[in-house]
Coordinates of C-alpha atoms and ligand atoms in Angstrom, one line a residue:
M1 CA -12.2 68.6 -21.7
V2 CA -12.3 67.7 -25.1
T3 CA -11.8 69.2 -28.3
L4 CA -14.0 69.0 -31.6
L5 CA -12.5 70.1 -35.2
D6 CA -15.8 71.0 -36.9
Y7 CA -15.5 72.9 -40.1
G8 CA -19.8 73.0 -41.1
A9 CA -20.0 70.6 -42.9
G10 CA -22.7 67.9 -41.8
N11 CA -24.1 67.0 -38.4
V12 CA -21.6 66.2 -35.5
R13 CA -24.2 66.9 -33.0
S14 CA -24.2 63.4 -32.8
V15 CA -20.8 63.4 -31.9
V16 CA -21.0 66.1 -29.0
N17 CA -24.3 64.2 -28.1
A18 CA -22.0 60.7 -27.7
V19 CA -19.3 63.1 -25.5
K20 CA -21.6 64.7 -23.3
S21 CA -23.7 61.1 -22.3
L22 CA -19.8 60.3 -21.0
G23 CA -19.9 62.7 -18.9
H24 CA -17.1 65.0 -20.6
T25 CA -18.1 68.7 -21.7
V26 CA -16.8 69.8 -25.5
R27 CA -15.3 73.1 -26.9
F28 CA -15.2 73.8 -30.3
V29 CA -12.5 75.1 -32.6
S30 CA -13.1 78.5 -34.0
R31 CA -10.3 79.7 -34.5
P32 CA -6.4 78.2 -35.4
E33 CA -4.8 78.4 -32.0
D34 CA -7.6 76.4 -30.6
I35 CA -6.2 73.5 -32.3
L36 CA -2.8 73.4 -30.7
S37 CA -4.4 74.5 -27.3
A38 CA -6.4 71.4 -27.3
E39 CA -5.7 68.3 -24.6
R40 CA -7.4 65.4 -26.8
L41 CA -9.1 66.6 -30.7
I42 CA -12.3 64.3 -32.3
F43 CA -12.6 65.2 -36.0
P44 CA -15.9 64.1 -37.3
G45 CA -16.1 64.3 -41.3
V46 CA -18.7 64.5 -43.1
G47 CA -19.7 65.0 -47.0
A48 CA -16.9 64.8 -49.5
F49 CA -13.1 64.8 -49.0
G50 CA -12.7 67.7 -51.7
E51 CA -14.9 70.3 -49.7
M52 CA -13.8 69.3 -46.3
M53 CA -9.9 69.7 -47.7
L54 CA -10.9 73.7 -48.7
V55 CA -12.7 74.5 -46.2
L56 CA -9.8 73.5 -44.0
R57 CA -7.1 75.3 -45.6
R58 CA -9.6 78.2 -45.7
K59 CA -10.1 78.4 -42.8
G60 CA -6.4 77.8 -42.3
Y61 CA -7.3 74.4 -40.2
V62 CA -4.3 72.4 -41.8
E63 CA -0.3 73.7 -40.6
P64 CA -1.9 73.7 -37.2
L65 CA -3.8 70.0 -37.4
R66 CA 0.1 69.0 -39.4
R67 CA 2.2 70.3 -36.0
Y68 CA -0.9 68.8 -33.4
L69 CA -0.5 65.5 -35.4
E70 CA 3.5 65.6 -35.4
A71 CA 3.4 66.5 -32.2
D72 CA 1.7 63.0 -31.3
R73 CA -1.2 64.7 -29.6
P74 CA -4.6 62.7 -28.4
F75 CA -6.4 62.1 -32.0
L76 CA -9.4 60.6 -32.7
G77 CA -10.4 61.3 -36.3
I78 CA -13.9 59.5 -37.3
C79 CA -14.5 59.0 -41.2
L80 CA -13.5 61.8 -43.2
G81 CA -11.3 62.6 -40.4
L82 CA -9.4 59.3 -40.8
Q83 CA -9.0 60.3 -44.7
A84 CA -7.9 63.8 -44.1
L85 CA -4.7 61.6 -42.5
F86 CA -3.5 60.9 -45.7
E87 CA -1.9 62.4 -49.1
G88 CA -5.2 62.6 -51.9
S89 CA -8.0 60.9 -52.3
E90 CA -9.7 59.2 -55.3
E91 CA -13.1 61.8 -55.1
A92 CA -11.4 65.0 -55.3
P93 CA -8.1 64.3 -57.7
G94 CA -5.3 67.2 -57.3
E95 CA -6.7 68.3 -53.9
E96 CA -4.2 67.4 -51.0
G97 CA -5.3 65.6 -48.6
I98 CA -3.1 66.6 -44.5
G99 CA -0.9 64.0 -45.6
F100 CA 0.4 63.5 -42.3
L101 CA 0.2 59.4 -42.9
K102 CA 1.1 58.5 -46.7
G103 CA -1.0 56.4 -49.4
S104 CA -4.5 57.7 -50.2
V105 CA -8.5 57.1 -50.3
R106 CA -9.7 55.1 -53.0
R107 CA -13.4 54.2 -54.3
F108 CA -14.7 50.5 -53.1
R109 CA -14.7 49.2 -56.7
V110 CA -16.5 45.7 -55.7
D111 CA -19.7 43.6 -56.8
L112 CA -22.0 45.0 -53.8
A113 CA -23.8 47.8 -53.3
V114 CA -21.9 51.0 -52.8
P115 CA -21.3 52.6 -50.2
H116 CA -20.9 50.3 -48.0
I117 CA -23.8 50.9 -45.8
G118 CA -24.4 49.6 -42.3
W119 CA -23.0 47.6 -38.5
N120 CA -19.8 45.2 -39.8
G121 CA -16.8 44.1 -37.6
I122 CA -13.1 44.8 -37.4
K123 CA -10.0 42.4 -37.5
P124 CA -7.4 43.9 -35.3
R125 CA -3.8 44.2 -36.3
N126 CA -2.5 45.1 -34.1
P127 CA -2.7 46.3 -30.2
S128 CA -4.5 49.5 -28.3
A129 CA -5.5 51.3 -25.7
L130 CA -9.1 51.9 -27.6
F131 CA -9.8 48.3 -27.3
R132 CA -9.9 48.1 -23.9
G133 CA -13.0 46.4 -23.1
L134 CA -14.3 45.1 -26.4
E135 CA -14.6 40.6 -27.4
G136 CA -13.0 42.2 -31.0
D137 CA -16.2 40.7 -32.9
E138 CA -18.5 43.5 -32.0
K139 CA -20.0 45.8 -35.3
F140 CA -18.8 48.9 -35.7
Y141 CA -21.8 51.7 -37.3
F142 CA -20.1 52.6 -41.2
V143 CA -21.1 54.7 -44.4
H144 CA -18.6 55.7 -46.7
S145 CA -17.9 54.8 -50.4
Y146 CA -14.0 55.5 -50.3
H147 CA -11.4 53.7 -47.7
V148 CA -7.9 54.5 -47.1
D149 CA -5.3 52.4 -48.1
P150 CA -2.0 53.2 -46.4
E151 CA 1.9 53.1 -48.1
D152 CA 3.5 51.8 -44.1
P153 CA 1.0 48.4 -43.1
S154 CA 2.4 49.4 -39.6
V155 CA -0.3 51.9 -39.3
V156 CA -2.8 49.6 -39.8
L157 CA -5.4 49.1 -36.6
T158 CA -7.9 46.9 -38.5
A159 CA -8.9 45.8 -41.7
T160 CA -12.4 44.9 -42.4
D161 CA -14.1 43.2 -45.4
Y162 CA -16.5 44.5 -47.6
G163 CA -15.6 43.1 -51.6
V164 CA -11.8 43.6 -50.9
E165 CA -10.7 43.3 -47.3
F166 CA -10.2 47.2 -46.6
V167 CA -8.5 49.4 -43.8
S168 CA -11.1 50.5 -41.7
A169 CA -9.0 51.7 -38.6
V170 CA -5.0 53.3 -38.1
Q171 CA -3.3 54.1 -35.5
K172 CA 0.2 55.9 -35.2
G173 CA 1.3 56.7 -31.5
R174 CA -1.5 58.7 -30.1
V175 CA -3.6 59.7 -33.5
A176 CA -5.9 56.9 -34.0
A177 CA -8.8 57.5 -36.6
V178 CA -11.7 54.9 -37.1
Q179 CA -13.4 54.9 -40.9
F180 CA -16.6 54.0 -38.9
H181 CA -18.8 56.0 -36.6
P182 CA -18.2 54.7 -33.9
E183 CA -21.1 57.7 -32.3
K184 CA -23.6 56.2 -34.0
S185 CA -21.9 52.6 -33.2
G186 CA -24.3 52.2 -30.1
P187 CA -22.7 51.1 -26.5
T188 CA -19.7 49.2 -28.3
G189 CA -18.7 52.5 -30.2
L190 CA -19.1 54.2 -26.9
R191 CA -17.1 52.5 -25.3
I192 CA -14.5 53.3 -28.0
L193 CA -14.8 56.8 -27.1
R194 CA -14.7 56.1 -23.6
N195 CA -11.1 54.7 -23.9
F196 CA -10.5 57.7 -25.7
L197 CA -10.9 60.0 -23.7
E198 CA -10.0 58.8 -20.6
A199 CA -8.0 56.7 -21.0
P200 CA -5.3 57.3 -24.5
D201 CA -2.7 56.4 -22.5
A202 CA -3.6 53.0 -20.8
P203 CA -1.7 49.3 -21.7
A204 CA -2.4 49.4 -25.4
V205 CA -4.6 45.5 -25.7
L206 CA -5.6 42.7 -28.8
P207 CA -9.2 42.5 -27.7
P208 CA -9.2 38.6 -26.6
R209 CA -11.5 37.2 -30.5
T210 CA -10.4 38.4 -33.4
P211 CA -12.7 37.6 -36.8
S212 CA -10.9 35.7 -39.5
R213 CA -13.4 36.8 -42.3
T214 CA -15.9 39.8 -40.8
E215 CA -19.5 40.5 -42.5
L216 CA -21.6 43.3 -43.4
A217 CA -25.0 43.4 -41.0
K218 CA -28.2 42.6 -42.2
R219 CA -30.0 45.7 -40.1
I220 CA -32.9 45.7 -38.7
I221 CA -34.5 49.0 -38.5
A222 CA -37.6 49.9 -36.5
C223 CA -40.1 52.5 -38.2
L224 CA -41.9 55.6 -36.5
D225 CA -44.9 57.0 -38.6
V226 CA -45.6 60.3 -36.7
R227 CA -48.2 62.6 -36.5
A228 CA -50.3 65.0 -35.1
N229 CA -53.8 63.5 -33.3
D230 CA -56.7 64.9 -33.4
Q231 CA -56.0 66.6 -29.9
G232 CA -53.3 67.9 -31.4
D233 CA -50.6 65.6 -29.6
L234 CA -47.5 64.7 -31.6
V235 CA -48.0 60.3 -31.2
V236 CA -47.0 56.9 -33.5
T237 CA -49.1 55.5 -34.9
K238 CA -49.8 52.8 -37.6
G239 CA -51.8 52.1 -40.7
D240 CA -53.6 49.6 -41.7
Q241 CA -53.0 49.7 -45.9
Y242 CA -51.9 53.3 -44.9
D243 CA -55.6 53.8 -43.2
V244 CA -54.5 54.9 -39.5
R245 CA -57.8 56.2 -38.6
E246 CA -59.9 52.7 -36.5
K247 CA -63.6 53.9 -35.4
G248 CA -62.5 57.4 -37.2
A249 CA -59.9 58.7 -34.4
V250 CA -56.0 58.8 -35.2
R251 CA -54.5 55.2 -33.4
N252 CA -52.5 56.0 -31.0
L253 CA -49.0 53.8 -29.9
G254 CA -47.4 55.9 -28.1
K255 CA -44.7 58.8 -27.6
P256 CA -42.0 59.3 -30.2
V257 CA -39.0 59.3 -28.7
D258 CA -40.1 57.3 -25.4
L259 CA -40.6 54.8 -28.5
A260 CA -37.2 55.2 -30.2
R261 CA -35.8 55.1 -27.5
R262 CA -36.9 52.2 -26.1
Y263 CA -36.1 50.3 -29.8
Y264 CA -32.5 51.8 -29.0
Q265 CA -31.9 49.8 -25.6
E266 CA -34.1 46.4 -27.3
G267 CA -31.1 46.2 -30.6
A268 CA -32.8 48.5 -33.9
D269 CA -29.9 48.9 -35.3
E270 CA -31.5 52.2 -37.0
I271 CA -34.3 54.2 -36.1
T272 CA -36.4 56.3 -39.3
F273 CA -39.4 58.4 -38.2
L274 CA -41.6 59.5 -41.1
N275 CA -44.1 62.7 -40.7
I276 CA -46.8 61.2 -42.5
T277 CA -48.8 64.4 -42.9
G278 CA -45.5 65.9 -44.1
F279 CA -47.7 66.8 -47.1
R280 CA -49.0 69.8 -45.6
D281 CA -47.6 73.3 -45.4
F282 CA -46.0 73.9 -42.0
P283 CA -43.5 76.7 -41.1
L284 CA -40.3 75.1 -40.9
K285 CA -39.7 76.2 -38.2
D286 CA -42.8 74.7 -36.2
M287 CA -41.8 71.4 -37.3
P288 CA -42.6 69.3 -34.6
M289 CA -40.3 66.2 -35.7
L290 CA -37.1 68.5 -35.3
E291 CA -37.3 68.5 -31.8
V292 CA -38.7 64.7 -31.3
L293 CA -35.2 64.2 -33.7
R294 CA -33.3 67.1 -31.2
R295 CA -34.4 65.1 -27.7
T296 CA -33.9 60.9 -29.2
S297 CA -30.8 62.2 -30.9
E298 CA -29.3 62.8 -26.9
N299 CA -29.5 59.1 -25.9
V300 CA -29.7 56.8 -29.2
F301 CA -27.0 55.6 -30.2
V302 CA -27.7 54.4 -33.6
P303 CA -28.3 55.9 -36.9
L304 CA -31.7 58.4 -37.4
T305 CA -33.7 58.5 -40.7
I306 CA -36.0 61.2 -40.5
G307 CA -38.6 61.6 -43.8
G308 CA -42.1 63.8 -44.7
G309 CA -42.2 67.0 -45.9
I310 CA -38.5 67.3 -47.4
R311 CA -39.0 69.5 -50.9
D312 CA -39.4 73.3 -51.5
Y313 CA -42.7 74.7 -50.1
V314 CA -44.0 77.5 -49.3
D315 CA -45.8 78.2 -45.8
Q316 CA -49.0 79.3 -45.2
D317 CA -47.2 83.2 -43.9
G318 CA -45.5 82.8 -47.6
T319 CA -41.7 81.7 -47.0
A320 CA -40.1 79.4 -49.2
Y321 CA -37.8 77.2 -48.4
S322 CA -35.7 74.7 -50.6
A323 CA -36.0 71.2 -50.3
L324 CA -31.6 71.7 -48.8
E325 CA -32.9 74.4 -46.1
V326 CA -35.3 71.8 -45.0
A327 CA -32.8 68.9 -44.8
S328 CA -30.1 71.0 -43.3
E329 CA -32.7 71.9 -40.4
Y330 CA -33.5 68.4 -39.7
F331 CA -29.6 67.3 -40.1
R332 CA -29.0 69.8 -37.8
S333 CA -31.3 68.6 -35.6
G334 CA -29.8 65.2 -35.5
A335 CA -31.2 63.2 -38.7
D336 CA -28.2 61.4 -40.4
K337 CA -30.3 60.2 -43.7
I338 CA -33.2 62.3 -44.9
S339 CA -36.1 60.1 -46.3
I340 CA -37.9 61.8 -50.0
G341 CA -41.2 60.6 -50.4
S342 CA -43.9 62.3 -52.8
D343 CA -40.9 64.7 -53.8
A344 CA -39.2 61.9 -55.2
V345 CA -42.5 60.7 -57.5
L346 CA -42.1 63.7 -59.0
I347 CA -38.9 65.1 -59.8
V348 CA -38.7 61.3 -61.3
E349 CA -41.9 62.4 -63.4
E350 CA -40.3 65.5 -64.9
V351 CA -36.6 63.4 -65.8
L352 CA -38.8 61.8 -67.9
R353 CA -40.4 64.1 -69.2
S354 CA -37.6 66.4 -70.3
G355 CA -35.0 63.6 -70.6
K356 CA -33.1 65.6 -68.4
S357 CA -32.7 66.5 -64.6
T358 CA -32.1 69.8 -63.5
G359 CA -29.3 69.6 -61.4
G360 CA -31.7 71.5 -58.8
S361 CA -33.8 68.6 -57.7
A362 CA -33.9 67.5 -53.9
I363 CA -32.2 64.2 -54.4
E364 CA -29.5 66.5 -56.6
T365 CA -28.8 68.9 -54.4
I366 CA -29.0 67.3 -50.8
S367 CA -26.7 64.2 -52.0
R368 CA -24.3 67.1 -53.7
V369 CA -23.6 68.4 -50.0
Y370 CA -24.9 65.9 -47.7
G371 CA -23.2 63.2 -49.6
S372 CA -25.5 60.2 -51.0
Q373 CA -25.4 58.0 -48.1
A374 CA -27.5 60.7 -46.5
V375 CA -30.5 60.7 -49.4
V376 CA -33.3 58.2 -48.6
I377 CA -35.8 57.3 -50.9
S378 CA -39.4 56.3 -49.7
I379 CA -40.9 54.4 -52.3
D380 CA -45.3 53.7 -51.8
P381 CA -46.7 51.5 -54.5
R382 CA -49.4 50.2 -54.6
R383 CA -50.4 47.1 -57.4
V384 CA -51.8 47.4 -60.4
Y385 CA -52.8 43.8 -62.0
V386 CA -52.5 43.4 -65.9
P387 CA -53.8 40.6 -67.6
S388 CA -50.3 40.7 -69.8
P389 CA -47.2 43.1 -69.9
H390 CA -48.4 43.8 -73.8
G391 CA -49.0 47.5 -74.2
V392 CA -48.7 48.3 -71.0
P393 CA -46.0 51.8 -70.3
H394 CA -44.1 50.5 -67.1
R395 CA -41.9 47.3 -65.8
V396 CA -44.5 44.8 -65.5
I397 CA -43.3 41.7 -63.7
E398 CA -45.2 38.0 -63.8
T399 CA -46.5 37.1 -60.5
A400 CA -47.4 34.5 -58.5
F401 CA -50.3 35.5 -56.5
A402 CA -53.1 36.0 -59.3
G403 CA -55.3 39.3 -59.1
P404 CA -58.9 39.5 -58.3
G405 CA -59.5 38.9 -61.6
G406 CA -57.3 35.8 -61.9
E407 CA -54.5 38.2 -64.0
R408 CA -50.5 37.2 -63.5
Y409 CA -48.8 40.6 -64.4
C410 CA -49.3 44.2 -62.1
W411 CA -46.6 47.0 -62.2
Y412 CA -46.0 48.8 -58.7
Q413 CA -47.6 52.2 -59.4
C414 CA -45.4 55.1 -57.1
T415 CA -48.3 56.9 -54.9
I416 CA -47.6 60.8 -53.4
K417 CA -49.5 62.2 -50.1
G418 CA -49.4 59.1 -48.1
G419 CA -51.0 56.7 -50.8
R420 CA -53.4 58.9 -51.9
E421 CA -52.5 59.9 -55.3
G422 CA -51.2 56.9 -57.7
R423 CA -49.0 59.0 -60.3
P424 CA -48.2 57.4 -63.8
V425 CA -44.4 56.0 -62.5
D426 CA -44.1 52.9 -61.7
A427 CA -41.6 52.0 -58.4
V428 CA -38.9 50.4 -60.3
T429 CA -38.4 53.4 -63.0
L430 CA -38.1 55.2 -59.9
A431 CA -35.5 53.4 -58.3
R432 CA -33.8 53.4 -61.3
V433 CA -34.0 57.5 -62.0
C434 CA -33.5 57.9 -58.1
E435 CA -30.3 56.1 -57.8
E436 CA -29.5 58.5 -61.6
L437 CA -30.0 61.8 -59.5
G438 CA -27.8 60.8 -56.6
A439 CA -30.0 58.8 -53.9
G440 CA -28.3 56.2 -52.0
E441 CA -30.9 53.9 -50.5
M442 CA -33.9 53.3 -51.5
L443 CA -36.9 52.6 -48.6
L444 CA -39.9 50.3 -50.3
N445 CA -42.9 50.3 -48.8
C446 CA -46.0 48.4 -50.3
I447 CA -49.1 49.9 -49.9
D448 CA -50.6 46.3 -50.4
R449 CA -48.4 44.7 -47.4
D450 CA -48.7 48.0 -44.7
G451 CA -49.7 46.0 -41.8
T452 CA -50.7 43.2 -42.4
N453 CA -48.5 40.7 -41.3
L454 CA -48.1 38.7 -44.9
G455 CA -44.8 38.9 -45.3
F456 CA -43.0 41.2 -47.4
D457 CA -44.1 41.1 -51.0
L458 CA -40.2 39.3 -52.6
E459 CA -41.6 39.8 -56.1
L460 CA -41.4 43.9 -55.1
I461 CA -38.6 44.3 -53.6
N462 CA -36.6 41.8 -56.6
A463 CA -37.5 43.4 -59.3
V464 CA -36.4 46.9 -57.3
K465 CA -33.4 45.0 -56.4
E466 CA -32.4 44.5 -59.8
A467 CA -32.7 47.4 -60.9
V468 CA -30.0 49.1 -58.4
T469 CA -27.0 49.0 -57.2
I470 CA -27.6 50.6 -54.1
P471 CA -29.0 49.7 -50.7
V472 CA -32.7 48.6 -50.6
I473 CA -34.2 48.9 -47.0
A474 CA -37.3 46.1 -47.3
S475 CA -40.8 47.1 -46.0
S476 CA -44.1 46.3 -45.0
G477 CA -45.6 43.4 -43.6
A478 CA -43.5 41.5 -41.5
G479 CA -46.0 39.8 -38.6
C480 CA -43.6 36.9 -37.6
P481 CA -39.7 36.4 -37.4
E482 CA -39.5 33.7 -39.7
H483 CA -40.9 36.6 -42.7
F484 CA -37.0 38.8 -42.4
L485 CA -34.9 35.0 -42.9
E486 CA -37.5 35.2 -45.6
V487 CA -36.3 38.0 -47.0
F488 CA -32.9 38.3 -46.4
T489 CA -32.5 35.3 -48.5
R490 CA -35.0 35.2 -50.7
T491 CA -34.2 38.9 -52.3
R492 CA -30.8 40.6 -51.8
A493 CA -31.9 43.5 -49.8
E494 CA -29.8 44.8 -47.4
S495 CA -32.5 45.7 -44.4
A496 CA -35.1 45.3 -43.1
L497 CA -37.7 47.3 -41.6
A498 CA -40.9 47.0 -39.7
A499 CA -43.6 49.1 -37.3
G500 CA -46.9 47.6 -36.5
I501 CA -45.3 43.9 -34.4
F502 CA -42.5 46.0 -32.5
H503 CA -44.9 48.8 -32.0
R504 CA -47.7 46.4 -30.1
N505 CA -45.2 43.9 -29.6
E506 CA -46.0 41.5 -30.1
V507 CA -42.6 40.3 -31.8
P508 CA -39.9 42.1 -29.6
I509 CA -36.4 43.3 -32.1
G510 CA -34.9 40.9 -29.7
A511 CA -36.9 38.2 -30.8
V512 CA -36.6 38.9 -34.7
K513 CA -32.4 39.0 -34.0
A514 CA -31.8 35.7 -31.7
F515 CA -34.6 33.9 -35.0
L516 CA -32.0 35.3 -37.5
D517 CA -28.8 34.7 -35.6
G518 CA -26.6 31.7 -37.1
K519 CA -28.9 32.0 -39.7
V520 CA -27.9 35.5 -41.3
P521 CA -24.6 38.4 -40.4
I522 CA -26.5 40.4 -37.8
R523 CA -25.3 43.0 -34.6
R524 CA -26.2 41.6 -31.4
L525 CA -26.3 43.8 -29.0
P526 CA -23.3 42.7 -26.4
G527 CA -23.8 41.5 -23.6
P528 CA -24.6 43.6 -19.7
Ligands
1PR601 O1 -44.5 62.1 -49.0 O2 -41.7 62.8 -48.6 O3 -43.9 63.8 -47.1 O4 -42.6 61.5 -47.2 C1 -44.2 60.9 -46.3 C2 -43.6 59.6 -45.4 O5 -44.7 59.1 -45.0 C3 -43.4 58.2 -46.7 O6 -42.0 58.3 -46.7 C4 -44.4 57.5 -46.4 O7 -44.3 56.3 -46.7 C5 -44.6 58.5 -45.0 N1 -46.5 57.8 -45.3 C6 -47.3 58.2 -45.2 N2 -48.1 58.4 -44.8 C7 -48.2 57.0 -44.1 C8 -49.7 56.5 -44.3 O8 -49.1 55.8 -43.4 N3 -50.2 56.4 -44.2 N4 -46.4 56.2 -43.6 C9 -47.0 56.9 -44.3 C10 -46.0 54.3 -44.4 C11 -44.4 53.7 -43.4 C12 -43.7 52.4 -43.6 C13 -44.5 51.1 -42.6 C14 -44.4 49.7 -42.7 C15 -43.9 48.8 -42.1 N5 -45.3 53.8 -43.4 O9 -42.8 52.3 -44.1 O10 -43.8 51.4 -41.6 O11 -45.1 50.1 -44.2 O12 -45.1 49.0 -41.1 P1 -45.8 47.7 -41.2 O13 -44.4 47.1 -40.5 O14 -46.6 47.3 -40.2 O15 -46.2 46.5 -41.8 P2 -43.2 62.9 -48.3

């Protein structure tokens, strides 16, 4: 039995699912005494440092936690659960941490996208029972903007490179904590959890290999567009330039939970579900994607993103929901990130019109509570060709692919409702404003390329990437492994997403990774 400290700030479902998948039962801390009576304690942190410490203090958990740690009892902190062990954080000046370890938590000051999102390696510095069974060159899933800075170098268990070298895990006796998410790091992460759960006192080992430098992997993301077909069954579908009907019927490419599981096993670094008819006003409790998420997160241990219908709305029965409530329901069901499409366009239009933000938009409210890394903006742009950039009130680019009338310029018009309605805002402006409002990542689709197998729209990706500092997911048009190499070498996109080639088994995820291996950093699946 393992005890889990859930202070109620986010999704701990994935940790619970990971522990259960390893055959263990979980007990939750509900009173301060539960901490001291734990045999093993896992503390997964999500959200923000200040908020976490406030809640821990309010619930009376800080003192028992200190005593548990000082008594050298088995402890595994995850992400904020690592940062909490230190004296304070730049994220919440003046807010005291638990102070079990001397030192503080600092924001990344690097010339790279922050948050640091994705799969990166570790450089073991000391032996540990947690490393049993590892080779040393595996990658783990990170998502954070702050990193710990211990005063005592002897507590450093691993370091990782991201513009700077930072401490990615610490250990002092039986108290260990990691910045990455083992519960989201596939079979390798589960191995670390298993080592903690089953053999914390086993002899400490060093993995056989220690990389001299770690690299953030380029992520390969499988996307599942989901909707009900005409018979009412929830299916994975796929459009050609967003048209999902073939001979009048919705294309059916499989069942969402089964396909997600398959892609996880094949090595997808992340899975995205898009409820493509989310603009319809269903009651929240009937949202079919909630069940899809719950079932998927039981045995898929990589990050899950859900999009579609995340906005304030009133359902057919007259019940009102805020975007934050909708998002919270998805996080509780197993999502790690939510993605906002149509609503982001309307929010940006309003900011541009009024010259200011209200503070109450979906982007702001959700990123305030769950962190910016949990808020993805899904952009559905379409090219609008113009003969000249002059007099066009949008960000115009010069294109190598001339328009139907020989036009050498275009801008990318944002659309809503799955491409059904064009709006007077361009993709570059949208991305920039959404970053300012608190978004943590851009999912950059392209209606012109969607389902064409012609390759990603590199011009679009470069234009958006230049305008933002947050990570960009390139999407739409992948037709072969070479297209992934092209997008990773000719743009600065951090990840690439595809749908059709995976669903139709034309190019499996493993073939994409095998082709990229040695050319760009990727996450390899552990051997059998
Ligand atoms: O507007 O917040 O309710 O969110 C709706 C979400 O559903 C948006 O993220 C929007 O992109 C998506 N969506 C709406 N209609 C469609 C459609 O296809 N008719 N799907 C749609 C967009 C997602 C793409 C696709 C890539 C890769 N498709 O990400 O997966 O283009 O495809 P490919 O590799 O086959 O070329 P809201």
